[in-house]
Tab-separated table of C-alpha atoms in Angstrom:
chain	number	residue	atom	x	y	z
A	1	MET	CA	13.903	-102.229	188.181
A	2	ASP	CA	14.311	-98.427	188.536
A	3	GLU	CA	12.713	-97.818	185.161
A	4	TYR	CA	9.934	-100.221	186.112
A	5	LEU	CA	9.268	-98.420	189.411
A	6	LYS	CA	9.075	-95.107	187.578
A	7	GLU	CA	6.581	-96.523	185.117
A	8	MET	CA	4.527	-98.072	187.940
A	9	ALA	CA	4.443	-94.727	189.784
A	10	ASP	CA	3.083	-93.131	186.627
A	11	ILE	CA	0.476	-95.869	186.160
A	12	LEU	CA	-0.608	-95.582	189.814
A	13	ASP	CA	-0.662	-91.746	189.781
A	14	GLU	CA	1.930	-91.544	192.609
A	15	GLU	CA	5.128	-89.508	193.047
A	16	SER	CA	7.060	-92.734	193.614
A	17	VAL	CA	6.449	-96.355	194.589
A	18	THR	CA	8.645	-99.031	196.197
A	19	ALA	CA	8.863	-102.782	195.663
A	20	ASN	CA	7.223	-103.454	199.037
A	21	ASP	CA	4.106	-101.368	198.356
A	22	ARG	CA	0.935	-103.454	198.260
A	23	LEU	CA	-1.006	-102.965	195.018
A	24	ASP	CA	-4.413	-103.177	196.697
A	25	ASP	CA	-3.470	-100.221	198.920
A	26	PHE	CA	-3.584	-97.884	195.920
A	27	ASN	CA	-7.014	-96.464	195.042
A	28	SER	CA	-5.755	-96.241	191.495
A	29	TRP	CA	-5.146	-100.010	191.223
A	30	ASP	CA	-8.097	-100.609	188.886
A	31	SER	CA	-8.859	-102.065	185.467
A	32	LEU	CA	-7.174	-99.128	183.712
A	33	ALA	CA	-3.989	-99.591	185.769
A	34	ILE	CA	-4.039	-103.314	185.025
A	35	LEU	CA	-4.447	-102.691	181.296
A	36	SER	CA	-1.552	-100.228	181.481
A	37	VAL	CA	0.571	-102.939	183.143
A	38	ILE	CA	-0.421	-105.402	180.396
A	39	ALA	CA	0.664	-102.821	177.804
A	40	MET	CA	3.960	-102.300	179.656
A	41	ALA	CA	4.504	-106.076	179.752
A	42	ASP	CA	4.010	-106.128	175.994
A	43	SER	CA	6.372	-103.258	175.191
A	44	ARG	CA	9.030	-103.689	177.914
A	45	PHE	CA	9.012	-107.447	178.555
A	46	HIS	CA	7.605	-108.668	175.208
A	47	ALA	CA	5.169	-110.794	177.133
A	48	ALA	CA	1.410	-111.296	177.179
A	49	PHE	CA	-0.432	-111.475	180.501
A	50	SER	CA	-4.118	-111.708	181.316
A	51	ALA	CA	-5.802	-109.357	183.794
A	52	LEU	CA	-6.204	-112.380	186.087
A	53	ASP	CA	-2.428	-113.030	186.019
A	54	ILE	CA	-1.746	-109.420	186.943
A	55	ARG	CA	-4.296	-109.472	189.759
A	56	GLY	CA	-2.380	-112.468	191.182
A	57	ALA	CA	0.511	-110.236	192.251
A	58	THR	CA	0.312	-108.715	195.756
A	59	THR	CA	3.138	-106.160	195.779
A	60	VAL	CA	4.839	-103.931	193.226
A	61	GLY	CA	7.973	-106.097	193.552
A	62	GLU	CA	6.055	-109.336	193.099
A	63	LEU	CA	4.515	-107.927	189.940
A	64	TYR	CA	8.012	-107.186	188.621
A	65	GLU	CA	9.035	-110.823	189.247
A	66	LEU	CA	5.935	-112.021	187.401
A	67	LEU	CA	6.501	-109.770	184.382
A	68	SER	CA	10.207	-110.654	184.197
A	69	LYS	CA	9.352	-114.315	183.836
A	70	GLY	CA	7.941	-113.604	180.396
A	71	THR	CA	4.933	-114.922	178.546
A	72	LYS	CA	2.509	-116.669	180.835
A	73	ALA	CA	-0.932	-116.517	179.254
A	74	SER	CA	-3.108	-114.386	177.079
B	1	MET	CA	-4.928	-117.573	154.770
B	2	LYS	CA	-3.617	-115.612	151.772
B	3	LEU	CA	-6.181	-114.097	149.402
B	4	VAL	CA	-5.683	-112.297	146.111
B	5	TYR	CA	-8.053	-110.311	143.897
B	6	ARG	CA	-7.695	-108.509	140.582
B	7	GLY	CA	-9.545	-105.792	138.711
B	8	LYS	CA	-11.627	-104.525	141.628
B	9	ARG	CA	-11.824	-101.084	143.191
B	10	ILE	CA	-13.649	-98.975	145.731
B	11	GLU	CA	-15.597	-96.310	143.810
B	12	GLY	CA	-17.085	-94.205	146.552
B	13	LEU	CA	-18.008	-94.183	150.185
B	14	LEU	CA	-20.673	-92.592	152.378
B	15	ALA	CA	-20.849	-92.813	156.166
B	16	ILE	CA	-24.050	-92.137	158.102
B	17	ILE	CA	-23.805	-91.250	161.802
B	18	PRO	CA	-26.553	-90.449	164.311
B	19	ALA	CA	-26.870	-86.703	164.902
B	20	ASN	CA	-27.155	-87.466	168.639
B	21	GLU	CA	-23.759	-86.750	170.215
B	22	ARG	CA	-22.866	-87.579	173.825
B	23	SER	CA	-19.742	-86.588	175.712
B	24	PHE	CA	-17.678	-88.616	178.154
B	25	LEU	CA	-17.686	-85.763	180.672
B	26	ASP	CA	-21.489	-85.728	180.745
B	27	GLU	CA	-21.680	-89.493	181.104
B	28	MET	CA	-18.934	-90.343	183.556
B	29	ASP	CA	-21.134	-89.963	186.638
B	30	GLN	CA	-23.243	-92.901	185.501
B	31	PHE	CA	-20.261	-95.190	186.152
B	32	ASP	CA	-19.415	-96.453	189.656
B	33	PHE	CA	-15.829	-95.179	189.545
B	34	PRO	CA	-14.089	-92.181	191.140
B	35	ARG	CA	-14.137	-89.139	188.827
B	36	GLY	CA	-10.357	-88.853	188.927
B	37	ARG	CA	-9.912	-92.359	187.585
B	38	SER	CA	-12.526	-91.823	184.887
B	39	LEU	CA	-10.697	-88.663	183.803
B	40	LYS	CA	-7.460	-90.637	183.655
B	41	LEU	CA	-9.235	-93.241	181.518
B	42	LYS	CA	-10.451	-90.485	179.194
B	43	GLU	CA	-6.904	-89.166	178.825
B	44	VAL	CA	-5.235	-92.548	178.284
B	45	MET	CA	-7.821	-94.037	175.918
B	46	GLY	CA	-8.625	-90.840	174.064
B	47	TYR	CA	-12.330	-90.735	174.875
B	48	ASP	CA	-14.248	-87.529	174.233
B	49	ARG	CA	-17.490	-87.613	172.237
B	50	HIS	CA	-19.466	-90.401	170.602
B	51	ARG	CA	-22.497	-90.724	168.364
B	52	ILE	CA	-25.252	-93.046	169.476
B	53	VAL	CA	-28.795	-93.519	168.250
B	54	ASP	CA	-31.504	-91.664	170.135
B	55	GLY	CA	-34.356	-94.120	170.540
B	56	PRO	CA	-35.135	-97.359	168.709
B	57	VAL	CA	-33.244	-96.582	165.500
B	58	CYS	CA	-32.322	-99.721	163.536
B	59	VAL	CA	-29.588	-100.661	161.087
B	60	SER	CA	-31.980	-100.519	158.137
B	61	ASP	CA	-33.004	-96.956	159.104
B	62	LEU	CA	-29.405	-95.727	158.824
B	63	ALA	CA	-28.810	-97.684	155.612
B	64	VAL	CA	-32.025	-96.533	153.901
B	65	ALA	CA	-31.199	-92.897	154.768
B	66	GLY	CA	-27.763	-93.382	153.228
B	67	PHE	CA	-29.107	-94.899	150.004
B	68	GLU	CA	-31.772	-92.169	149.674
B	69	HIS	CA	-28.970	-89.602	150.001
B	70	LEU	CA	-26.968	-91.299	147.230
B	71	PHE	CA	-30.017	-91.641	144.946
B	72	GLY	CA	-31.085	-88.049	145.602
B	73	ARG	CA	-27.650	-86.619	144.868
B	74	GLY	CA	-27.197	-88.689	141.710
B	75	LEU	CA	-24.193	-90.492	143.223
B	76	LEU	CA	-25.812	-93.876	142.628
B	77	GLY	CA	-28.689	-94.964	140.414
B	78	ARG	CA	-31.321	-97.266	141.932
B	79	ASP	CA	-30.633	-99.890	139.257
B	80	ASP	CA	-26.887	-99.438	139.099
B	81	PHE	CA	-25.925	-102.143	141.583
B	82	ASP	CA	-26.700	-105.850	141.589
B	83	ALA	CA	-25.729	-106.999	145.066
B	84	LEU	CA	-26.284	-105.656	148.556
B	85	VAL	CA	-23.899	-107.053	151.153
B	86	LEU	CA	-24.759	-106.036	154.703
B	87	VAL	CA	-22.292	-106.642	157.515
B	88	THR	CA	-23.915	-106.235	160.931
B	89	GLN	CA	-24.202	-107.762	164.386
B	90	SER	CA	-27.313	-105.791	165.298
B	91	PRO	CA	-29.883	-106.865	162.688
B	92	ASP	CA	-33.457	-105.520	162.649
B	93	TYR	CA	-34.786	-109.095	163.108
B	94	PHE	CA	-33.497	-112.636	163.652
B	95	MET	CA	-35.282	-113.270	160.349
B	96	PRO	CA	-35.534	-112.118	157.606
B	97	ALA	CA	-32.100	-110.793	156.728
B	98	THR	CA	-31.768	-107.042	157.187
B	99	SER	CA	-30.315	-106.751	153.661
B	100	SER	CA	-33.734	-107.946	152.439
B	101	VAL	CA	-35.415	-105.362	154.670
B	102	ILE	CA	-33.276	-102.630	153.076
B	103	GLN	CA	-33.974	-103.932	149.561
B	104	GLY	CA	-37.708	-103.979	150.283
B	105	ARG	CA	-37.883	-100.558	151.904
B	106	LEU	CA	-36.028	-99.053	148.929
B	107	GLU	CA	-38.153	-101.057	146.435
B	108	LEU	CA	-35.034	-102.157	144.605
B	109	LYS	CA	-35.133	-104.473	141.580
B	110	HIS	CA	-35.607	-108.229	142.106
B	111	ASP	CA	-32.490	-109.039	140.076
B	112	MET	CA	-30.449	-108.467	143.211
B	113	PHE	CA	-28.274	-110.609	145.463
B	114	CYS	CA	-28.817	-109.735	149.138
B	115	VAL	CA	-26.842	-111.238	151.990
B	116	ASP	CA	-26.186	-110.510	155.670
B	117	ILE	CA	-22.792	-111.277	157.165
B	118	ASN	CA	-22.339	-111.530	160.925
B	119	GLN	CA	-19.011	-109.788	161.477
B	120	GLY	CA	-17.891	-106.894	163.650
B	121	CYS	CA	-14.572	-105.122	163.843
B	122	ALA	CA	-13.111	-107.003	160.849
B	123	GLY	CA	-16.395	-106.471	158.990
B	124	PHE	CA	-15.125	-103.953	156.462
B	125	LEU	CA	-12.446	-106.408	155.331
B	126	VAL	CA	-14.764	-109.418	155.263
B	127	GLY	CA	-17.388	-107.380	153.401
B	128	LEU	CA	-14.883	-106.185	150.792
B	129	GLN	CA	-13.698	-109.751	150.252
B	130	GLN	CA	-17.306	-110.867	149.694
B	131	ALA	CA	-17.909	-107.954	147.312
B	132	PHE	CA	-14.784	-108.782	145.299
B	133	MET	CA	-15.884	-112.419	144.948
B	134	LEU	CA	-19.374	-111.404	143.821
B	135	LEU	CA	-17.858	-109.148	141.170
B	136	ASP	CA	-16.347	-112.213	139.481
B	137	GLN	CA	-19.907	-112.883	138.293
B	138	PRO	CA	-20.541	-111.090	134.971
B	139	ALA	CA	-24.122	-110.283	136.015
B	140	ILE	CA	-22.881	-108.312	139.020
B	141	ARG	CA	-21.555	-104.950	137.848
B	142	ARG	CA	-21.396	-103.191	141.176
B	143	VAL	CA	-21.821	-104.175	144.831
B	144	ALA	CA	-23.159	-101.925	147.569
B	145	LEU	CA	-21.316	-102.952	150.716
B	146	VAL	CA	-23.185	-101.771	153.800
B	147	ASN	CA	-21.486	-101.870	157.187
B	148	ALA	CA	-23.870	-100.895	159.962
B	149	ASP	CA	-24.340	-101.368	163.681
B	150	VAL	CA	-26.423	-99.839	166.463
B	151	MET	CA	-24.537	-101.690	169.172
B	152	SER	CA	-25.074	-98.943	171.777
B	153	ARG	CA	-28.495	-100.525	172.257
B	154	LYS	CA	-26.748	-103.652	173.546
B	155	VAL	CA	-24.229	-101.969	175.847
B	156	SER	CA	-25.066	-101.163	179.457
B	157	THR	CA	-24.935	-97.417	180.148
B	158	ARG	CA	-23.240	-98.294	183.462
B	159	ASP	CA	-20.434	-100.333	181.874
B	160	ARG	CA	-17.354	-98.103	181.885
B	161	ASN	CA	-15.461	-100.847	180.086
B	162	SER	CA	-17.519	-100.518	176.878
B	163	TYR	CA	-20.040	-97.674	176.988
B	164	PRO	CA	-17.664	-94.676	176.649
B	165	LEU	CA	-16.212	-96.035	173.438
B	166	ILE	CA	-19.300	-97.449	171.703
B	167	GLY	CA	-20.580	-95.702	168.606
B	168	ASP	CA	-23.396	-96.339	166.139
B	169	ALA	CA	-22.969	-95.762	162.418
B	170	ALA	CA	-23.458	-97.108	158.921
B	171	SER	CA	-21.452	-96.840	155.734
B	172	ILE	CA	-22.200	-97.598	152.111
B	173	THR	CA	-19.162	-98.480	150.035
B	174	LEU	CA	-19.592	-98.900	146.297
B	175	VAL	CA	-17.328	-101.606	144.926
B	176	GLY	CA	-16.867	-102.221	141.219
B	177	ARG	CA	-14.578	-103.544	138.536
B	178	CYS	CA	-11.647	-101.702	136.951
B	179	ASP	CA	-9.068	-102.242	134.227
B	180	ASP	CA	-6.103	-102.312	136.597
B	181	ASP	CA	-5.191	-105.989	136.744
B	182	ALA	CA	-2.476	-105.666	139.420
B	183	PRO	CA	-3.053	-108.096	142.273
B	184	ILE	CA	-4.770	-106.884	145.456
B	185	HIS	CA	-3.275	-108.937	148.269
B	186	ALA	CA	-5.148	-109.741	151.451
B	187	ASN	CA	-5.075	-112.194	154.324
B	188	ILE	CA	-7.441	-113.390	157.020
B	189	LYS	CA	-7.324	-115.588	160.102
B	190	MET	CA	-9.953	-116.683	162.585
B	191	ASP	CA	-9.878	-118.261	166.041
B	192	GLY	CA	-13.255	-119.318	167.391
B	193	THR	CA	-11.738	-120.736	170.580
B	194	ARG	CA	-11.392	-117.126	171.759
B	195	ARG	CA	-15.038	-116.292	170.920
B	196	ASP	CA	-15.820	-115.258	174.517
B	197	ALA	CA	-13.530	-112.204	174.365
B	198	LEU	CA	-16.336	-110.182	172.749
B	199	ILE	CA	-19.805	-111.561	173.221
B	200	ILE	CA	-23.450	-110.840	173.980
B	201	PRO	CA	-24.041	-113.941	176.143
B	202	ALA	CA	-27.854	-114.024	176.185
B	203	GLY	CA	-30.686	-113.146	173.835
B	204	GLY	CA	-29.978	-115.709	171.122
B	205	PHE	CA	-31.124	-119.307	170.989
B	206	ARG	CA	-28.387	-120.614	173.332
B	207	GLU	CA	-29.655	-118.530	176.227
B	208	PRO	CA	-32.933	-116.796	175.356
B	209	SER	CA	-33.587	-113.465	177.007
B	210	ASN	CA	-35.556	-113.723	180.258
B	211	PRO	CA	-35.932	-111.622	183.428
B	212	ASP	CA	-32.678	-113.100	184.822
B	213	THR	CA	-30.613	-112.288	181.749
B	214	ARG	CA	-32.027	-108.755	181.806
B	215	THR	CA	-30.890	-108.156	185.409
B	216	GLN	CA	-27.681	-106.175	185.805
B	217	HIS	CA	-24.846	-107.425	188.025
B	218	THR	CA	-21.592	-105.782	189.089
B	219	ASP	CA	-18.425	-107.374	187.709
B	220	ILE	CA	-15.037	-107.644	189.450
B	221	GLU	CA	-14.039	-104.182	188.172
B	222	GLY	CA	-17.242	-102.380	189.205
B	223	ASN	CA	-19.096	-102.319	185.886
B	224	LEU	CA	-22.821	-103.024	185.816
B	225	ARG	CA	-24.205	-105.100	182.987
B	226	ALA	CA	-26.721	-107.873	182.240
B	227	ARG	CA	-26.186	-111.069	180.250
B	228	ASP	CA	-28.273	-109.463	177.481
B	229	ASP	CA	-25.556	-106.803	177.165
B	230	LEU	CA	-22.300	-106.841	175.242
B	231	VAL	CA	-19.293	-107.815	177.336
B	232	MET	CA	-15.686	-107.303	176.289
B	233	ASN	CA	-12.614	-108.792	177.917
B	234	GLY	CA	-10.466	-105.706	177.383
B	235	SER	CA	-7.111	-107.204	178.331
B	236	ALA	CA	-7.660	-110.336	176.221
B	237	VAL	CA	-8.564	-108.155	173.233
B	238	PHE	CA	-5.509	-105.960	173.832
B	239	ASN	CA	-3.185	-108.979	173.904
B	240	PHE	CA	-4.876	-110.450	170.841
B	241	VAL	CA	-4.369	-107.281	168.818
B	242	GLN	CA	-0.760	-106.695	169.866
B	243	THR	CA	0.145	-110.330	169.241
B	244	GLU	CA	-1.648	-111.090	165.979
B	245	VAL	CA	-1.856	-107.843	164.019
B	246	PRO	CA	1.831	-106.868	163.514
B	247	PRO	CA	2.852	-110.275	162.069
B	248	MET	CA	-0.251	-110.271	159.865
B	249	ILE	CA	0.706	-106.892	158.336
B	250	GLN	CA	4.300	-108.013	157.948
B	251	ALA	CA	3.157	-111.155	156.101
B	252	LEU	CA	0.879	-109.084	153.849
B	253	LEU	CA	3.677	-106.705	152.847
B	254	GLU	CA	6.094	-109.588	152.289
B	255	THR	CA	3.628	-111.326	149.997
B	256	ALA	CA	3.053	-108.118	148.062
B	257	GLN	CA	6.774	-107.263	148.155
B	258	VAL	CA	6.006	-103.754	149.334
B	259	ASP	CA	8.182	-101.900	151.817
B	260	VAL	CA	6.576	-100.712	155.054
B	261	ASP	CA	7.578	-97.118	154.192
B	262	ALA	CA	5.967	-97.311	150.736
B	263	VAL	CA	2.545	-97.463	152.359
B	264	ASP	CA	0.824	-94.049	152.460
B	265	THR	CA	-1.692	-94.884	155.164
B	266	TYR	CA	-2.581	-97.670	157.569
B	267	LEU	CA	-6.352	-97.517	157.907
B	268	PHE	CA	-7.119	-99.786	160.819
B	269	HIS	CA	-10.228	-100.572	162.782
B	270	GLN	CA	-10.585	-98.045	165.624
B	271	PRO	CA	-10.984	-99.688	169.061
B	272	ASN	CA	-9.463	-96.668	170.891
B	273	ARG	CA	-6.462	-94.366	170.492
B	274	PHE	CA	-4.422	-96.197	173.145
B	275	MET	CA	-4.506	-99.547	171.371
B	276	LEU	CA	-3.783	-98.044	167.946
B	277	GLN	CA	-0.779	-96.081	169.175
B	278	LYS	CA	0.637	-99.183	170.885
B	279	LEU	CA	0.146	-100.980	167.584
B	280	ALA	CA	1.885	-98.204	165.629
B	281	ASP	CA	4.788	-98.281	168.123
B	282	LYS	CA	5.170	-102.014	167.706
B	283	MET	CA	5.015	-101.847	163.907
B	284	GLU	CA	7.307	-98.787	163.856
B	285	VAL	CA	4.772	-96.828	161.822
B	286	PRO	CA	4.577	-93.045	162.426
B	287	TYR	CA	1.318	-91.969	164.102
B	288	ALA	CA	0.685	-89.596	161.181
B	289	LYS	CA	0.279	-92.607	158.898
B	290	MET	CA	-2.154	-94.421	161.178
B	291	PRO	CA	-5.290	-92.442	162.032
B	292	SER	CA	-6.472	-93.128	165.591
B	293	ASN	CA	-9.027	-90.350	166.154
B	294	VAL	CA	-12.345	-91.979	165.235
B	295	VAL	CA	-13.281	-93.017	168.780
B	296	GLU	CA	-12.811	-89.504	170.202
B	297	HIS	CA	-15.027	-88.025	167.459
B	298	PHE	CA	-17.677	-90.685	166.865
B	299	GLY	CA	-17.039	-93.780	169.011
B	300	ASN	CA	-16.206	-97.311	167.896
B	301	SER	CA	-18.861	-98.481	165.426
B	302	SER	CA	-17.175	-101.841	164.657
B	303	GLY	CA	-17.122	-102.405	160.885
B	304	VAL	CA	-17.809	-98.745	160.086
B	305	THR	CA	-14.666	-97.355	161.725
B	306	ILE	CA	-12.416	-97.825	158.678
B	307	PRO	CA	-14.767	-95.872	156.358
B	308	LEU	CA	-15.046	-93.206	159.089
B	309	ALA	CA	-11.263	-93.032	159.541
B	310	LEU	CA	-10.934	-92.508	155.789
B	311	ALA	CA	-13.661	-89.880	155.442
B	312	LEU	CA	-12.567	-88.017	158.588
B	313	ASN	CA	-8.844	-87.862	157.842
B	314	LEU	CA	-8.110	-88.448	154.178
B	315	ARG	CA	-11.144	-87.237	152.236
B	316	GLU	CA	-9.348	-84.687	150.035
B	317	ARG	CA	-6.443	-87.019	149.324
B	318	VAL	CA	-8.617	-89.928	148.144
B	319	LEU	CA	-10.908	-87.671	146.118
B	320	GLY	CA	-7.977	-86.136	144.282
B	321	GLY	CA	-5.478	-88.973	144.049
B	322	THR	CA	-4.476	-92.480	144.971
B	323	LEU	CA	-3.143	-93.694	148.303
B	324	THR	CA	-1.270	-96.957	148.782
B	325	THR	CA	-3.372	-98.217	151.658
B	326	VAL	CA	-3.216	-101.052	154.143
B	327	LEU	CA	-6.606	-101.851	155.642
B	328	GLY	CA	-6.635	-103.774	158.920
B	329	GLY	CA	-9.588	-105.183	160.849
B	330	PHE	CA	-9.535	-107.216	164.059
B	331	GLY	CA	-12.050	-108.235	166.663
B	332	VAL	CA	-15.071	-110.380	167.393
B	333	GLY	CA	-14.826	-114.026	166.360
B	334	LEU	CA	-11.950	-113.639	166.856
B	335	THR	CA	-11.201	-112.485	163.315
B	336	TRP	CA	-8.243	-110.572	161.931
B	337	SER	CA	-7.684	-109.541	158.339
B	338	SER	CA	-5.721	-107.072	156.235
B	339	MET	CA	-5.561	-105.886	152.632
B	340	LEU	CA	-3.163	-103.797	150.558
B	341	LEU	CA	-4.820	-101.790	147.792
B	342	PRO	CA	-4.633	-98.525	145.887
B	343	LEU	CA	-7.398	-96.293	147.244
B	344	GLY	CA	-8.760	-93.473	145.087
B	345	PRO	CA	-9.529	-91.402	143.274
B	346	LEU	CA	-12.986	-91.908	144.804
B	347	GLU	CA	-16.097	-90.334	143.330
B	348	PHE	CA	-17.340	-89.328	146.790
B	349	CYS	CA	-16.225	-89.741	150.394
B	350	ASP	CA	-18.665	-88.113	152.788
B	351	ILE	CA	-20.127	-88.282	156.285
B	352	ILE	CA	-23.777	-87.310	156.837
B	353	ASP	CA	-25.954	-87.117	159.941
B	354	TYR	CA	-29.062	-89.185	160.666
B	355	PRO	CA	-31.621	-87.787	160.668
B	356	GLN	CA	-30.363	-85.244	158.214
B	357	VAL	CA	-30.699	-81.636	159.206
B	358	SER	CA	-31.583	-79.843	155.973
């Protein structure tokens, strides 16, 4: 989870992020951030997610739960 | 599907790119995104400059300029090839075929097989496969494979998803026979159920162009485009490439019984630097062996990116020697294909501007 939070902070252009942070509150939560998350899912979780799947998550922590569950769609 | 060819080689290659160069920094204000995020996109994807046609330049214009260059320099005789294979998704007309337009404009001989193939990012592979098959005919001594697209004319200038990376270009690859009878292994797969991932929805017979299809709308991400414009589902394409391409290359090398380290260069289609580096990471191929710099120099010109990657990065090495090369193409269709072949020594491997500044 710590590694994940670090990577999410980098993707969102923030110093740090927490599991409770809402994704929509970040100005940087855009198509590029979502593609970066999809790439992270591929390399870190060996899973394929669609942009729609990713948009389904509300918080940083919820997104972690989603990615941990593995391949959902493509 | 496994494919195998024998006694064929690439003899020479010329790429033709529009002289008109645009830069991402000059264009980013036309997108409805904060500058900071566009700069981040530039950094992550490796966007910088791209070449796009200035005005109503067509595929046959680029191709004819390329052939005239070859004829003028004595690199190809007008009667020294018997087939013209054009791979494009931006033809001059619905009918006739643009290969016939090129043949006519150049006043080439009638003893000539002309064909258009509708393929995009895997178009260099599909075109080579067609050329190799044609060369099994004794009457066909040499094939001119033309890859060409002016797709910028079908991309909305306000679509940050596609416009920064689009490029226009053409290439002419001369393909002929050789004495080396060693097998050239290749493979190809297609999945038409995922055809919507890269599509121009309107303007064909399914949905003819009309005032509605010409009207731009904002998508969920903030890009403006019309149904007459190209639309790409970036995340679907990313997943497709990362999922399908590594096992395809692995299968190719297994069939050929060649070790991954024995390959000198992986010349892949160039969607953007980001996707290619992720692919290299996954395949455990050093970045130095997989060029990924075509988009930042010229943009993504679908089937022309492999010839451009070769001419931009490996010109001297393929003029002077032979490289064990894996070609990889993947994209619209969806289509994905690869080929292992010895590349070089080539007779020429050049990039010229259109129109030529002399």
